[in-house]
Short mmCIF file of C-alpha atoms in Angstrom, two decimals:
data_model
loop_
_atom_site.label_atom_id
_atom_site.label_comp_id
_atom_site.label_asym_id
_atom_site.label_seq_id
_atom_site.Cartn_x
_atom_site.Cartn_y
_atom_site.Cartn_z
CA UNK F 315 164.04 76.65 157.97
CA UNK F 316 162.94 75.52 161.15
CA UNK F 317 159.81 72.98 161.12
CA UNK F 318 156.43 73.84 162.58
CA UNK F 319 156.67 72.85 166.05
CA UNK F 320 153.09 70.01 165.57
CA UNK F 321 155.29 68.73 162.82
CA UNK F 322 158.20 67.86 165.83
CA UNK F 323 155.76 66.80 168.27
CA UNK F 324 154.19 64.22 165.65
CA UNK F 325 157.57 62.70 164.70
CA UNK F 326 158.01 62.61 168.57
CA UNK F 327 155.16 60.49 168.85
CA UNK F 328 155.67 58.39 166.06
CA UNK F 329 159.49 57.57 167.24
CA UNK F 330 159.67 57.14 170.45
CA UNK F 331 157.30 53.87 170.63
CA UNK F 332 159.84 52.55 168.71
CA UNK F 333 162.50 53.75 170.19
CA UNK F 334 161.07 52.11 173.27
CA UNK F 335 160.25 48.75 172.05
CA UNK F 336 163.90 48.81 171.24
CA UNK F 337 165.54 49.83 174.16
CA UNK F 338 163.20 46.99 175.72
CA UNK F 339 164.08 44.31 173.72
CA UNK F 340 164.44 41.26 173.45
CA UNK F 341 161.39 40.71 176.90
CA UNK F 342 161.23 37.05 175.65
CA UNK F 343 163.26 34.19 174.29
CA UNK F 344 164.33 34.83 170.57
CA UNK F 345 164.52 31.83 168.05
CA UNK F 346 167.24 31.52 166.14
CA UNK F 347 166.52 29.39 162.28
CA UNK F 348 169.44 27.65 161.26
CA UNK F 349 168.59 26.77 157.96
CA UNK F 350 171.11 24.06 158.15
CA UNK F 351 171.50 20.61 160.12
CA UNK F 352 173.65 20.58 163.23
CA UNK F 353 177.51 19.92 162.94
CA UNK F 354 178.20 22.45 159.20
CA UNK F 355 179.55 25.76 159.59
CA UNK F 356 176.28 27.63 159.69
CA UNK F 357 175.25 25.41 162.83
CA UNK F 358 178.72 26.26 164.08
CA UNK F 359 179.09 29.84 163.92
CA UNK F 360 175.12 30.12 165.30
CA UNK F 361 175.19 28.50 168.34
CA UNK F 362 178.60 30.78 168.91
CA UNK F 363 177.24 33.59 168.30
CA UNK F 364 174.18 33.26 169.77
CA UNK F 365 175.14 31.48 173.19
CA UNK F 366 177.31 34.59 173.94
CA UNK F 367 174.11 36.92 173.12
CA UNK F 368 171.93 35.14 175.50
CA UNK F 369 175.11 35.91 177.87
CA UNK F 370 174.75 39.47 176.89
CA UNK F 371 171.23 40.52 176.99
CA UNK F 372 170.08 38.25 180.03
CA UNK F 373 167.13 36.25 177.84
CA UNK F 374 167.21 32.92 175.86
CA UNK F 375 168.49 32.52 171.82
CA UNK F 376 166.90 29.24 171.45
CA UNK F 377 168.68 27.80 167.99
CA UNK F 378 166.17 25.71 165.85
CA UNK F 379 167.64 23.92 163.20
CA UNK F 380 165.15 23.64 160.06
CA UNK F 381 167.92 21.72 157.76
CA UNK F 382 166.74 20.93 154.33
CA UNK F 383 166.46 22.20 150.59
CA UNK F 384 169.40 23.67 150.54
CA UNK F 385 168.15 26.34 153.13
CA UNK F 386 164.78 26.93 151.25
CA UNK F 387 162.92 25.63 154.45
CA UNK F 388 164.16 27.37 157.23
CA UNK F 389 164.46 30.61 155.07
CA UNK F 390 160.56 30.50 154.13
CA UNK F 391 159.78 29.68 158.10
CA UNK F 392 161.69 32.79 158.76
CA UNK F 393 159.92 34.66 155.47
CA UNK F 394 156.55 34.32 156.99
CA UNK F 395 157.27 34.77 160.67
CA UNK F 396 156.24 38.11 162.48
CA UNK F 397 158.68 40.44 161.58
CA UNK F 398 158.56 41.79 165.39
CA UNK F 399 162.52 40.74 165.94
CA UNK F 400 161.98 37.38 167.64
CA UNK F 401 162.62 35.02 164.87
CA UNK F 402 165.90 35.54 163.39
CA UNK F 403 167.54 33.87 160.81
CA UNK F 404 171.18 32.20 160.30
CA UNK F 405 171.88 31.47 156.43
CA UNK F 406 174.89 31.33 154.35
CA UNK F 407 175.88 32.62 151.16
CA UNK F 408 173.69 29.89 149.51
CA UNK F 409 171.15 32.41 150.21
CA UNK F 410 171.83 34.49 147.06
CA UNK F 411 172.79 31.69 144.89
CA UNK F 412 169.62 29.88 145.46
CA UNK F 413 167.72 32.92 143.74
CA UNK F 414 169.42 31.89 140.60
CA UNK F 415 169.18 27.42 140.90
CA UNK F 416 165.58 27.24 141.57
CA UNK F 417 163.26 28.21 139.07
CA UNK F 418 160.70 29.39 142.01
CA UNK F 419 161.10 30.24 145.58
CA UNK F 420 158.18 30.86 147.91
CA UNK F 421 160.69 34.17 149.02
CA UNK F 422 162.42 36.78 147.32
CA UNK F 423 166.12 36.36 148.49
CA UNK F 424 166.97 40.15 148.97
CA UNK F 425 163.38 41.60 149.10
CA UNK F 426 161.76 39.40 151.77
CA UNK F 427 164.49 39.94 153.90
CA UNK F 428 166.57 42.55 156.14
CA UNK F 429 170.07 41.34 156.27
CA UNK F 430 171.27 42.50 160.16
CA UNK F 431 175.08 41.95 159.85
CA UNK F 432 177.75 38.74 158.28
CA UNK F 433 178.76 36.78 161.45
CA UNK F 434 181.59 34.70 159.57
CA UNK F 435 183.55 34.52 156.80
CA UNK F 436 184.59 31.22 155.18
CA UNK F 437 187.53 30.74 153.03
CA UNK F 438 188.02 27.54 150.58
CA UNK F 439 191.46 25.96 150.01
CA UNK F 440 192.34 24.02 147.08
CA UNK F 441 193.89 20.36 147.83
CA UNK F 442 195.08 17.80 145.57
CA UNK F 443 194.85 13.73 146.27
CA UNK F 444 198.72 13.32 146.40
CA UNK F 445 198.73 10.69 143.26
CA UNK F 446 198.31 13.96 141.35
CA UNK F 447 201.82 15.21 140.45
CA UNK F 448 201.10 18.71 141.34
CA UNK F 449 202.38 20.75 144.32
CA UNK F 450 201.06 24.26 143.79
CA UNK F 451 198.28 26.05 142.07
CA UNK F 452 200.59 27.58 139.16
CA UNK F 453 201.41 23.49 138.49
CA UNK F 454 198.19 22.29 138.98
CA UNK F 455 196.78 24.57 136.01
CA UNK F 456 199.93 23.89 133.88
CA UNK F 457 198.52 20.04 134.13
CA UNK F 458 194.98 20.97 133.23
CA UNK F 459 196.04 22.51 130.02
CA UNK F 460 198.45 19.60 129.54
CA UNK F 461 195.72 17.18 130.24
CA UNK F 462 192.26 19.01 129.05
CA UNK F 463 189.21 17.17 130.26
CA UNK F 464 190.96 14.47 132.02
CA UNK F 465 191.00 15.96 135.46
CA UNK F 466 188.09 15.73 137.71
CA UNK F 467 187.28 17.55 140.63
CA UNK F 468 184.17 17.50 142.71
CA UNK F 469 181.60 19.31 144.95
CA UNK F 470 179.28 19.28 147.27
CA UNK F 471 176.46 19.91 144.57
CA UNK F 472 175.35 21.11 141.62
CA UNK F 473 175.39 25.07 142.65
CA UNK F 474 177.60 24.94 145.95
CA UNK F 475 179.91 26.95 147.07
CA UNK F 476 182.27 23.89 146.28
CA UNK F 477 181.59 23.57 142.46
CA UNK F 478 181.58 27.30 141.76
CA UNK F 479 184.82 28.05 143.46
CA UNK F 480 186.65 25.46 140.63
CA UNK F 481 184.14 26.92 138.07
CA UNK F 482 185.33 30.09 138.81
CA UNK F 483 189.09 29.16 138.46
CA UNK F 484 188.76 27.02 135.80
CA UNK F 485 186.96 29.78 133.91
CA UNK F 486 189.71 32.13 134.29
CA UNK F 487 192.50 29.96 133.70
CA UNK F 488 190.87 28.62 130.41
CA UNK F 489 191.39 24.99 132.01
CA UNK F 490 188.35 22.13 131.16
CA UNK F 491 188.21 19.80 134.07
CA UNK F 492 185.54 17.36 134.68
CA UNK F 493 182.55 18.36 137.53
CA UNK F 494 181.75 15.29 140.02
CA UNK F 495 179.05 16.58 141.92
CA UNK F 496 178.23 14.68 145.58
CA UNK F 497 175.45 15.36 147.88
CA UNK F 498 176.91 17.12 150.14
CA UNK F 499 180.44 18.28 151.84
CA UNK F 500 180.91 14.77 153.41
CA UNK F 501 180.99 12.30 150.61
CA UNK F 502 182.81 14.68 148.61
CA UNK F 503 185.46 14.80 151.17
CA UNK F 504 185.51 10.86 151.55
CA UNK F 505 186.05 10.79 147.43
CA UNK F 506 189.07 13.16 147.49
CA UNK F 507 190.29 11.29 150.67
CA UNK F 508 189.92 7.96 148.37
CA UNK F 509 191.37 9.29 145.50
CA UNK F 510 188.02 8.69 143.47
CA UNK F 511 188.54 12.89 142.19
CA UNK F 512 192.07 14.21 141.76
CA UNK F 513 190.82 18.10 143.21
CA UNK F 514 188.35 19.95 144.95
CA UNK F 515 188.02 23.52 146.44
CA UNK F 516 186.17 23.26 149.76
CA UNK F 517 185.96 25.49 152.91
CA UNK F 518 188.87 24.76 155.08
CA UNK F 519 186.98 24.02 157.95
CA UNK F 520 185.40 20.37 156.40
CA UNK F 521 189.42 19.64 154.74
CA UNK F 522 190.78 19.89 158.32
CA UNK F 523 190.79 16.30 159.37
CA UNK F 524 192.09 15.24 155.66
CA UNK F 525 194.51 18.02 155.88
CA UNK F 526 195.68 16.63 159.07
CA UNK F 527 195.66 12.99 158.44
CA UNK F 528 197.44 14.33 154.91
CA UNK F 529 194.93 12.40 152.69
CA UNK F 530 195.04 15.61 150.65
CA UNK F 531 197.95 17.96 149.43
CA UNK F 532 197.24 22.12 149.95
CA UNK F 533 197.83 24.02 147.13
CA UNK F 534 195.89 27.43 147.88
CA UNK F 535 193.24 29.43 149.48
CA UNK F 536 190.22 31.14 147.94
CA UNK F 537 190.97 34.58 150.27
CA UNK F 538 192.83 37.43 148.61
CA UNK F 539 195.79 36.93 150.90
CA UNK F 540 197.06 34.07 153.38
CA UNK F 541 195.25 32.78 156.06
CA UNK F 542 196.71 33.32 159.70
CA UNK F 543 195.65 29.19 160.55
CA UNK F 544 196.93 28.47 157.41
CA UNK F 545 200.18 30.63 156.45
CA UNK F 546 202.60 28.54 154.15
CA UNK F 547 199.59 27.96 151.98
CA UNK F 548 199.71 30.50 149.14
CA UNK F 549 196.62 32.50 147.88
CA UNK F 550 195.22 31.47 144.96
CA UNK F 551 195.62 34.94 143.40
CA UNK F 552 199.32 34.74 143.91
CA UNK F 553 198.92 32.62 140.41
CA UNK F 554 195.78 33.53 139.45
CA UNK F 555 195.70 37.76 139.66
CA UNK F 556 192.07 38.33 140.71
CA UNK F 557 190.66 35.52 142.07
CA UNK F 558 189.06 35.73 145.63
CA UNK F 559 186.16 33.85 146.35
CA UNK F 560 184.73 33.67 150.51
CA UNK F 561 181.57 33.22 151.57
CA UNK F 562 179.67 33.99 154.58
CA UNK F 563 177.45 33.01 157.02
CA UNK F 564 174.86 35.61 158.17
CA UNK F 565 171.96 37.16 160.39
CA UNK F 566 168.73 38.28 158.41
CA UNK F 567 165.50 39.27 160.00
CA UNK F 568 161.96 39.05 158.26
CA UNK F 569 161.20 42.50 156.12
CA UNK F 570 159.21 44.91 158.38
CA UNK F 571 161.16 44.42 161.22
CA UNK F 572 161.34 48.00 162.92
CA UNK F 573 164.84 49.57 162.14
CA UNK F 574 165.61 49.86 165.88
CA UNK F 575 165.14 46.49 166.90
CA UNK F 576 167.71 45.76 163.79
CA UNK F 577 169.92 48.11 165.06
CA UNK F 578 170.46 47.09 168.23
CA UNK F 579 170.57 43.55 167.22
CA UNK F 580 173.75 44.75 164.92
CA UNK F 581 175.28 46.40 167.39
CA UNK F 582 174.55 43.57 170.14
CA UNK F 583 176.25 41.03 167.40
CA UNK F 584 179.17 43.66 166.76
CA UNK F 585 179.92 43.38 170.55
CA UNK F 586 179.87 39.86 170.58
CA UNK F 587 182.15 39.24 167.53
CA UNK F 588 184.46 41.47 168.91
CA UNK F 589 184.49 39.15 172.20
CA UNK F 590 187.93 37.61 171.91
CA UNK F 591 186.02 34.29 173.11
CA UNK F 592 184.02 33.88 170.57
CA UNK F 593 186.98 35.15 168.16
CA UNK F 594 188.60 32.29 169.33
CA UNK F 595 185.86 29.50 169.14
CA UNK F 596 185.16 30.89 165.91
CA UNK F 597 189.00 31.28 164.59
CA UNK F 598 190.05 27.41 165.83
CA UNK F 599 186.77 26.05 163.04
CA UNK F 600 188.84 28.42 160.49
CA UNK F 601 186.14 31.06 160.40
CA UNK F 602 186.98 34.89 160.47
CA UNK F 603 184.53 36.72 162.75
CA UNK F 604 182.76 39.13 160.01
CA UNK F 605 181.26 42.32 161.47
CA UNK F 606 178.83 44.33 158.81
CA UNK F 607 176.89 47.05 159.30
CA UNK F 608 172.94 46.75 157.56
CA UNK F 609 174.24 48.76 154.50
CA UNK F 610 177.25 47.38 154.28
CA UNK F 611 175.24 43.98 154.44
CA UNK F 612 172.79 44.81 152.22
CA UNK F 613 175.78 46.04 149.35
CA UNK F 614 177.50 42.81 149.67
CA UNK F 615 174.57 40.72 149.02
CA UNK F 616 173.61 42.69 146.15
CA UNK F 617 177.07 42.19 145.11
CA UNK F 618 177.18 38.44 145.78
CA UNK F 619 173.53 37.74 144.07
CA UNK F 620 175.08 39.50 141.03
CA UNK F 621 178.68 37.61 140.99
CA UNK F 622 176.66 34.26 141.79
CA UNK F 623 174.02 34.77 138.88
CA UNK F 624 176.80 34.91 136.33
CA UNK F 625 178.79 31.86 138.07
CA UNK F 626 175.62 29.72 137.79
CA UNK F 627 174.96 30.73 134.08
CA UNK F 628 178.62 30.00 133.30
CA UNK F 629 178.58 26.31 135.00
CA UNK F 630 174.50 25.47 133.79
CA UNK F 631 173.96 24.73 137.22
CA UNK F 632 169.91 24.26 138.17
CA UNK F 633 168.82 22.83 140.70
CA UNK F 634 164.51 22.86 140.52
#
């Protein structure tokens, strides 16, 4: 059934502002909230990302680091900015799992929120202080169970990325090791280094300068299959069936930001990611250029605030 021709012309009207305001934007610099100091991975894969957009659309991505909190800052800046596409937001997958280690946020993670596409995707390796008489993952669980509660490995917090990746494995291997939280990736990295913790499972790009000095030993990545910088380094799931555990770093705009100025803002980062410059920039700090659609986006954090609320309840991690 064909609709009433007033009913066209209204939609018409109704669109095509939009659709204008789209096709015109960005007219003015765009700020870009890393929730993150300079120098991590989120910091990293922004000012990539975003230096080769301000390439592409002719107008200025000015980054603005708003570090602290775990993200909570910059993420409530970005909450309460105009949701009229010129404040964007670059977070990790923190984002979902600090919905479940603060008792309160001034947000809602995946209501306040439009997530526009993943940018990255970050991959954890498991190394070993070479004292410990291990030299793969299958061997490194065999001594666990051998040695229950004697083992400690650490993390970059209470709640990171770094403590739930061994929660995760030590959960499905039925293995007790001992948790040796840090505050933050460095000092973590300068304990395993030290030998002060026996293991830790951190993201490969803050192990590269142990893995090259060979402070630490490799025994497997947290991807479901090899890594291409990292080949003769098994998978974990090669001894553990099932466990794959990445995480992300991401674009998210306020909520209310008009659906075209999202959309072109996916498909402007979908070109870029797809530049085999920034694949490369991106690829030598061992991060995967991650393309996502909204809904695609929008699945996988539903997916990953599910998978990170159970993690959290299974370790007792809180953080406030």
């Amino acid at each position: 059934m064909k609709k009433p021709l007033h009913a066209v012309l209204l939609l018409a009207v109704l669109f095509l502002p939009s659709l204008a305001w789209a096709q015109a934007y960005p007219s003015k610099p765009v700020r870009v909230i890393i929730v993150f100091p300079p120098g991590g991975s989120n910091d990293v894969t922004g000012r990539i990302v975003f230096q080769k957009m301000a390439e592409l659309e002719g107008k200025q991505f000015v980054i603005d680091n708003r570090g602290g909190a775990a993200g909570t800052i910059g993420s409530e800046v970005v909450a309460n900015s105009p949701p009229d596409g010129y404040t964007i937001m670059v977070q990790s997958t923190t984002h979902v799992a600090n919905a479940h280690l603060y008792k309160q946020l001034p947000y809602d993670v995946l209501n306040d929120f439009i997530g526009i596409t993943t940018l990255a995707r970050q991959v954890g390796m498991l190394v070993v202080h070479p004292s410990l008489p291990v030299k793969s993952t299958k061997e490194f669980i065999a001594l666990a169970k051998k040695r229950p509660g004697e083992i400690t490995y650490g993390s970059a917090g209470s709640g990171s990325y770094v403590h739930l990746t061994m929660a995760l494995l030590a959960s499905m291997t039925g293995t007790r090791l001992i948790h040796v939280p840090y505050k933050g990736g460095g000092p973590v990295n300068i304990a395993i280094a030290s030998g002060e913790i026996q293991a830790v499972i951190a993201t490969i790009a803050s192990l590269v300068p142990n893995l090259n000095a060979k402070r630490v030993r490799a025994l497997g990545v947290t991807s479901e299959k090899r890594t291409t910088q990292f080949p003769d380094v098994p998978a974990i799931a090669e001894a553990v069936p099932g466990y794959e555990f990445t995480a992300w770093v991401g674009c998210f705009a306020p909520k209310g930001t008009p659906r075209p100025i999202i959309d072109k803002l996916n498909a402007d980062l979908k070109k870029v990611l797809a530049d085999r410059g920034v694949a490369s920039k991106l690829s030598a700090q061992t991060l995967d250029p991650m393309y996502m659609t909204p809904g695609e986006f929008a699945a996988r954090l539903k997916a990953d605030y599910d998978k990170y609320e159970k993690l959290i309840k299974l370790s007792g991690a809180k953080i406030g």
